[in-house]
Amino acid sequence: MKAVQFYFDFTSPYSYIASRRIDEIAQRHGRAVEWHPILLGAVFKITGMKPLLDMPMMGDYTRNDIARSAREHHIPLRMPSEFPVSTVTAARAVCWAKENAPDAVNALVHGLFTAYFEQDKNISALEAVREVAHSAGIDPESVSNGVQDPQIKAALKDAVDHAIALNIFGAPWVIVDGESFWGNDRLHLVDKWLETGGW
Amino acid sequence: MKAVQFYFDFTSPYSYIASRRIDEIAQRHGRAVEWHPILLGAVFKITGMKPLLDMPMMGDYTRNDIARSAREHHIPLRMPSEFPVSTVTAARAVCWAKENAPDAVNALVHGLFTAYFEQDKNISALEAVREVAHSAGIDPESVSNGVQDPQIKAALKDAVDHAIALNIFGAPWVIVDGESFWGNDRLHLVDKWLETGGW
């Protein structure tokens, strides 16, 4: 059975909420989750979209909807003091881990989201990424070297380009057997799609 | 108990889908639905947003998501040959009916949505609006005069301005006791909010 493909940006609150729900949904149907960190900034350059929180009139609604969505699913969420932040280093760390410490990827992804959206740690800083890596059982020095490695930098760039080529224009974004679902608010459909094979 | 406030544009497919679901949700909690036709074009001028179908990369995803959302709720939907269309006349007809034929408003709203999204009738034309009004038990001549009446034109303009003042930036948009929900994909939360009073 093909893994559920989960595309996300670490600075996206809806990606965080969805990241806390997707493991259970996938497991229920005997599927693994493949994590794909992307950079929404690069995607928005093409679509012309802006983060919802930056759109006229939309900020207040979106702040309330994020908090309400987290409470709906009983997921702790504290909006970070620094928001949004650059997620290049965190995303590169995941790219490095996918090649060099695949068993730790899940813990690294969840750890980075926890650091940012629960513990208010600014994960744009290498030091914060190193701490989370350590907790995930990864040698911090290897990660520090990894995120500077030209091959890893190229791997992330390729991953973002590939996502754009797949017409992924937002996050979180889930692909199940070729079918795309955009947004935390589509996860119940991901569940239903895995259950039924589509409708 | 205050009515559930439902804001929509007749040319919005997600508004159509939500219009087919909101009556039952409101009734389950002993509430009425108050219909508020608005003009998304006027709203988008302020937010700088464009219809999702016009955004780069988003068209194919959105077309598929609209059809999938309709099938999810077993709602017949045929994308109209002319899309989008001006909904000024249809919206004015509803404004007229709210003042002059309040008992027919529900049938008029559903009839206009049916004409456009099931029967592929171009409801930007007065003739199509007259036909639906007639089926809803409204005298077509009265509607023809109503949609030309300066007072009705002003009433729609005021309604749109009022919606913008409430920070309504999309459709469908539902307000329950002061809490806002944007999108057909938030209707399960409208249901839950009516049930629980919030969380």
XYZ file of C-alpha atoms in Angstrom:
398
model
C 0.000 0.000 0.000
C 1.387 3.355 -0.996
C 2.219 5.810 1.783
C 0.024 8.840 2.347
C 1.994 11.827 1.023
C 1.902 14.773 3.441
C 3.226 18.156 2.237
C 3.634 20.905 4.810
C 5.475 24.029 5.875
C 6.656 24.148 9.501
C 5.402 27.730 9.894
C 1.840 26.884 8.819
C -0.558 26.476 11.777
C -2.994 24.370 9.768
C -0.075 22.133 8.741
C 0.743 21.679 12.413
C -2.839 20.732 13.296
C -3.041 18.309 10.376
C 0.340 16.786 11.298
C -1.177 15.773 14.624
C -4.060 13.993 12.909
C -2.563 12.333 9.845
C -0.631 9.500 11.568
C -3.768 8.091 13.157
C -5.794 8.424 9.966
C -3.122 6.672 7.893
C -2.556 3.935 10.482
C -6.271 3.163 10.632
C -6.025 2.152 6.987
C -2.680 0.400 7.211
C -0.755 3.182 5.528
C 2.474 4.944 6.375
C 2.931 8.716 6.138
C 5.654 10.185 3.967
C 6.630 13.678 5.159
C 7.426 16.371 2.590
C 8.537 19.711 4.017
C 8.057 22.466 1.447
C 8.476 26.251 1.465
C 5.173 28.067 1.020
C 6.979 31.309 0.185
C 8.292 29.758 -3.030
C 4.815 28.461 -3.869
C 3.093 31.789 -3.183
C 5.517 33.527 -5.543
C 3.900 31.545 -8.343
C 0.262 31.660 -7.301
C 0.341 35.296 -6.220
C -1.336 34.241 -2.974
C -0.328 35.607 0.371
C -0.583 33.994 3.794
C -4.218 34.302 4.958
C -3.074 36.211 8.022
C -1.646 38.928 5.756
C -4.752 39.373 3.591
C -6.980 42.412 4.142
C -9.987 41.567 6.381
C -8.822 37.980 6.829
C -6.440 38.201 9.751
C -8.930 38.213 12.640
C -11.094 35.490 11.144
C -8.111 33.285 10.427
C -6.576 33.712 13.892
C -9.892 32.661 15.423
C -10.336 29.788 12.983
C -6.857 28.417 13.728
C -7.504 28.421 17.479
C -10.991 26.962 16.996
C -9.653 24.214 14.703
C -7.010 23.252 17.259
C -9.593 23.100 20.048
C -11.938 21.087 17.819
C -9.311 18.355 17.646
C -8.013 18.818 21.202
C -4.586 19.786 19.948
C -2.571 22.190 22.098
C -1.522 25.249 20.105
C 0.116 28.484 21.166
C 0.696 30.974 18.378
C 4.460 31.583 18.360
C 5.888 34.987 19.343
C 7.801 35.022 16.063
C 5.407 34.272 13.246
C 5.886 33.406 10.474
C 9.516 32.298 10.470
C 11.887 30.965 7.845
C 11.650 27.191 7.776
C 14.517 26.520 5.403
C 16.822 25.079 8.078
C 14.095 22.918 9.623
C 13.048 21.644 6.199
C 16.645 20.878 5.247
C 17.070 18.964 8.496
C 14.138 16.761 7.517
C 15.584 16.287 4.015
C 18.878 15.249 5.621
C 17.126 12.853 7.985
C 15.095 11.253 5.191
C 18.388 10.183 3.612
C 20.512 9.582 6.681
C 18.236 8.739 9.621
C 14.943 7.559 8.135
C 13.748 5.977 11.380
C 13.992 9.342 13.142
C 12.080 11.382 10.566
C 8.699 11.032 12.256
C 10.055 12.118 15.657
C 11.984 14.986 14.055
C 8.924 16.346 12.218
C 6.662 16.138 15.253
C 9.414 17.494 17.488
C 9.943 20.556 15.303
C 6.202 21.259 15.202
C 5.991 20.847 19.000
C 8.936 23.186 19.532
C 7.337 25.875 17.400
C 3.620 25.595 18.147
C 3.661 24.400 21.743
C 6.940 25.550 23.257
C 7.295 28.836 21.352
C 10.819 28.028 20.227
C 11.962 29.848 17.126
C 12.821 26.956 14.835
C 14.380 29.218 12.222
C 17.492 29.061 14.445
C 19.907 26.189 13.884
C 20.319 25.804 17.656
C 16.595 25.030 18.075
C 16.726 22.504 15.225
C 19.777 20.863 16.817
C 17.961 20.499 20.148
C 14.965 18.855 18.555
C 17.215 16.572 16.496
C 18.985 15.497 19.659
C 15.648 14.641 21.304
C 14.747 12.654 18.194
C 17.887 10.578 18.630
C 19.899 12.276 15.909
C 23.463 13.514 16.406
C 23.203 17.342 16.369
C 26.599 17.739 14.692
C 25.482 15.593 11.771
C 22.410 17.752 11.333
C 24.445 20.967 11.512
C 26.675 19.649 8.752
C 23.726 18.229 6.851
C 21.785 21.483 6.562
C 24.914 23.138 5.083
C 25.564 20.324 2.612
C 25.055 21.491 -1.004
C 23.454 18.141 -1.816
C 20.841 18.601 0.934
C 20.206 22.189 -0.129
C 19.632 20.914 -3.670
C 17.392 18.114 -2.382
C 15.058 20.607 -0.687
C 15.003 22.852 -3.735
C 14.165 19.849 -5.919
C 11.434 18.785 -3.501
C 9.827 22.224 -3.609
C 10.082 22.348 -7.409
C 8.556 18.883 -7.587
C 5.664 19.939 -5.356
C 5.030 22.962 -7.563
C 5.142 20.719 -10.639
C 2.428 18.623 -8.954
C 0.350 21.842 -8.688
C 0.610 21.874 -4.914
C -0.296 25.472 -4.090
C -0.926 25.372 -0.356
C -0.289 23.456 2.839
C -1.090 21.128 4.377
C -1.556 19.089 1.210
C -2.234 15.352 1.198
C -2.069 12.967 -1.745
C -3.730 9.563 -1.471
C -3.225 7.314 -4.488
C -3.056 10.314 -6.812
C -5.986 12.231 -5.276
C -5.122 15.623 -3.760
C -6.613 17.162 -0.618
C -5.750 20.725 0.410
C -6.159 21.858 3.981
C -6.604 20.538 7.468
C -10.338 20.832 6.775
C -10.101 18.086 4.138
C -8.622 15.409 6.423
C -12.005 13.785 7.076
C -12.142 13.286 3.314
C -8.661 11.750 3.340
C -10.004 9.305 5.919
C -13.094 8.584 3.821
C -11.041 8.238 0.629
C -8.718 5.715 2.284
C -11.784 3.850 3.512
C -13.722 3.785 0.263
C -11.198 4.306 -2.524
C -13.096 7.373 -3.668
C -16.606 8.461 -4.546
C -33.520 31.845 19.093
C -31.708 33.971 16.580
C -31.782 32.818 12.957
C -28.653 31.372 11.381
C -27.298 34.069 9.072
C -26.310 32.665 5.675
C -24.349 34.913 3.269
C -23.861 33.700 -0.277
C -23.367 34.594 -3.916
C -25.553 32.763 -6.441
C -22.585 32.142 -8.738
C -20.499 30.425 -6.028
C -20.580 26.607 -6.289
C -19.618 26.152 -2.625
C -22.465 28.523 -1.702
C -24.843 26.319 -3.669
C -23.658 23.157 -1.926
C -23.900 24.812 1.489
C -27.374 26.178 0.672
C -28.548 22.585 0.283
C -27.245 21.663 3.738
C -27.949 24.669 5.950
C -31.752 24.289 6.274
C -31.466 20.836 7.798
C -28.639 21.863 10.113
C -30.553 24.906 11.363
C -33.829 23.004 11.747
C -32.139 20.301 13.808
C -31.415 22.986 16.403
C -34.737 24.791 16.129
C -33.328 27.704 14.167
C -34.489 29.504 11.037
C -32.133 30.522 8.218
C -31.890 34.139 7.138
C -30.661 34.418 3.533
C -28.246 37.205 2.598
C -27.317 37.369 -1.077
C -24.088 39.320 -1.519
C -21.840 40.131 -4.486
C -18.426 38.506 -4.170
C -17.007 40.783 -6.868
C -17.466 43.789 -4.587
C -15.841 41.912 -1.708
C -12.869 40.722 -3.774
C -12.172 44.327 -4.818
C -11.315 45.011 -1.184
C -9.459 41.832 -0.284
C -7.556 41.622 -3.558
C -8.620 37.975 -3.783
C -9.745 36.394 -6.996
C -12.135 33.489 -7.533
C -10.203 30.272 -6.827
C -10.949 29.063 -10.347
C -9.040 32.061 -11.728
C -5.922 31.625 -9.574
C -2.766 30.167 -11.132
C -2.466 26.423 -10.422
C -5.761 26.344 -8.531
C -8.291 25.822 -11.285
C -8.007 22.065 -11.753
C -7.851 21.329 -8.040
C -10.842 23.524 -7.324
C -12.968 22.080 -10.126
C -12.299 18.598 -8.774
C -12.907 19.662 -5.176
C -16.259 21.253 -6.052
C -17.475 18.088 -7.784
C -16.105 15.886 -4.969
C -17.770 18.077 -2.305
C -21.123 17.837 -4.094
C -20.847 14.056 -4.379
C -19.805 13.832 -0.705
C -23.152 15.318 0.265
C -25.147 13.652 -2.524
C -26.062 16.993 -4.024
C -26.614 17.112 -7.784
C -24.364 19.707 -9.415
C -23.655 20.482 -13.037
C -21.157 23.275 -13.627
C -23.054 25.871 -15.669
C -22.081 26.598 -19.292
C -21.824 30.274 -18.388
C -19.647 30.630 -15.316
C -19.322 32.854 -13.418
C -22.287 35.117 -14.147
C -23.507 38.420 -12.783
C -25.852 37.773 -9.885
C -27.033 41.338 -9.357
C -30.535 40.719 -10.699
C -30.986 37.458 -8.792
C -29.715 39.080 -5.584
C -32.031 42.079 -6.044
C -34.949 39.702 -6.557
C -34.215 38.139 -3.175
C -33.914 41.597 -1.573
C -37.286 42.478 -3.068
C -38.852 39.235 -1.836
C -37.483 39.706 1.691
C -39.518 42.893 1.909
C -42.540 41.978 -0.180
C -42.959 38.206 -0.170
C -41.101 36.901 2.893
C -42.826 33.514 2.820
C -41.471 32.881 -0.679
C -37.822 33.777 0.021
C -36.732 30.229 0.799
C -38.283 28.813 -2.378
C -36.866 31.676 -4.437
C -33.307 31.164 -3.153
C -33.360 27.407 -3.656
C -35.096 27.806 -7.014
C -32.432 30.199 -8.309
C -29.640 27.866 -7.176
C -31.410 24.906 -8.810
C -31.889 26.809 -12.057
C -28.199 27.697 -12.215
C -26.441 24.620 -10.817
C -28.817 21.839 -11.861
C -30.674 23.098 -14.912
C -27.888 25.195 -16.457
C -30.108 28.253 -16.764
C -28.261 31.541 -16.940
C -29.731 33.367 -13.963
C -28.057 36.644 -14.893
C -31.009 37.089 -17.285
C -34.158 38.698 -15.907
C -36.268 36.176 -17.814
C -34.700 33.273 -15.891
C -35.245 35.058 -12.577
C -38.896 35.715 -13.520
C -39.448 32.017 -14.268
C -38.017 30.935 -10.921
C -40.032 33.614 -9.110
C -43.189 32.349 -10.777
C -42.434 28.785 -9.605
C -41.879 30.168 -6.109
C -45.380 31.643 -6.165
C -44.301 35.234 -6.812
C -45.854 37.416 -9.489
C -43.149 37.834 -12.173
C -44.236 41.389 -13.016
C -43.748 42.465 -9.423
C -40.224 41.035 -9.454
C -39.419 42.728 -12.762
C -40.481 46.042 -11.286
C -38.793 45.250 -7.971
C -35.328 44.642 -9.375
C -35.495 48.043 -11.140
C -36.705 49.873 -8.050
C -34.084 52.340 -6.752
C -34.970 51.379 -3.190
C -34.257 47.702 -3.870
C -31.025 48.559 -5.659
C -30.012 50.576 -2.610
C -31.058 47.750 -0.283
C -28.693 45.295 -2.011
C -25.860 47.811 -2.022
C -26.418 48.421 1.690
C -26.499 44.679 2.351
C -23.164 44.171 0.585
C -21.612 47.144 2.406
C -22.914 45.754 5.684
C -21.409 42.346 4.968
C -18.049 43.972 4.195
C -18.311 45.965 7.431
C -18.770 42.634 9.223
C -15.470 41.512 7.617
C -17.217 38.923 5.477
C -14.623 38.241 2.797
C -15.906 35.071 1.150
C -18.941 32.886 0.556
C -20.654 30.894 1.804
C -20.383 32.606 5.171
C -22.452 31.631 8.211
C -22.881 33.551 11.443
C -24.256 31.756 14.503
C -24.777 33.969 17.544
C -21.886 36.211 16.499
C -19.472 33.410 15.531
C -18.385 33.354 11.882
C -17.793 30.286 9.710
C -16.384 30.628 6.204
C -16.899 27.913 3.628
C -19.000 24.872 2.936
C -16.229 22.932 4.675
C -17.079 24.623 7.993
C -20.747 23.558 8.089
C -20.051 20.595 10.376
C -18.681 23.173 12.814
C -21.843 25.261 12.441
C -23.754 22.128 13.423
C -21.475 21.493 16.383
C -21.567 25.154 17.466
C -25.390 25.133 17.435
C -25.287 21.907 19.443
C -22.765 22.995 22.059
C -22.772 26.781 22.087
C -19.080 26.807 21.277
C -15.823 25.245 22.407
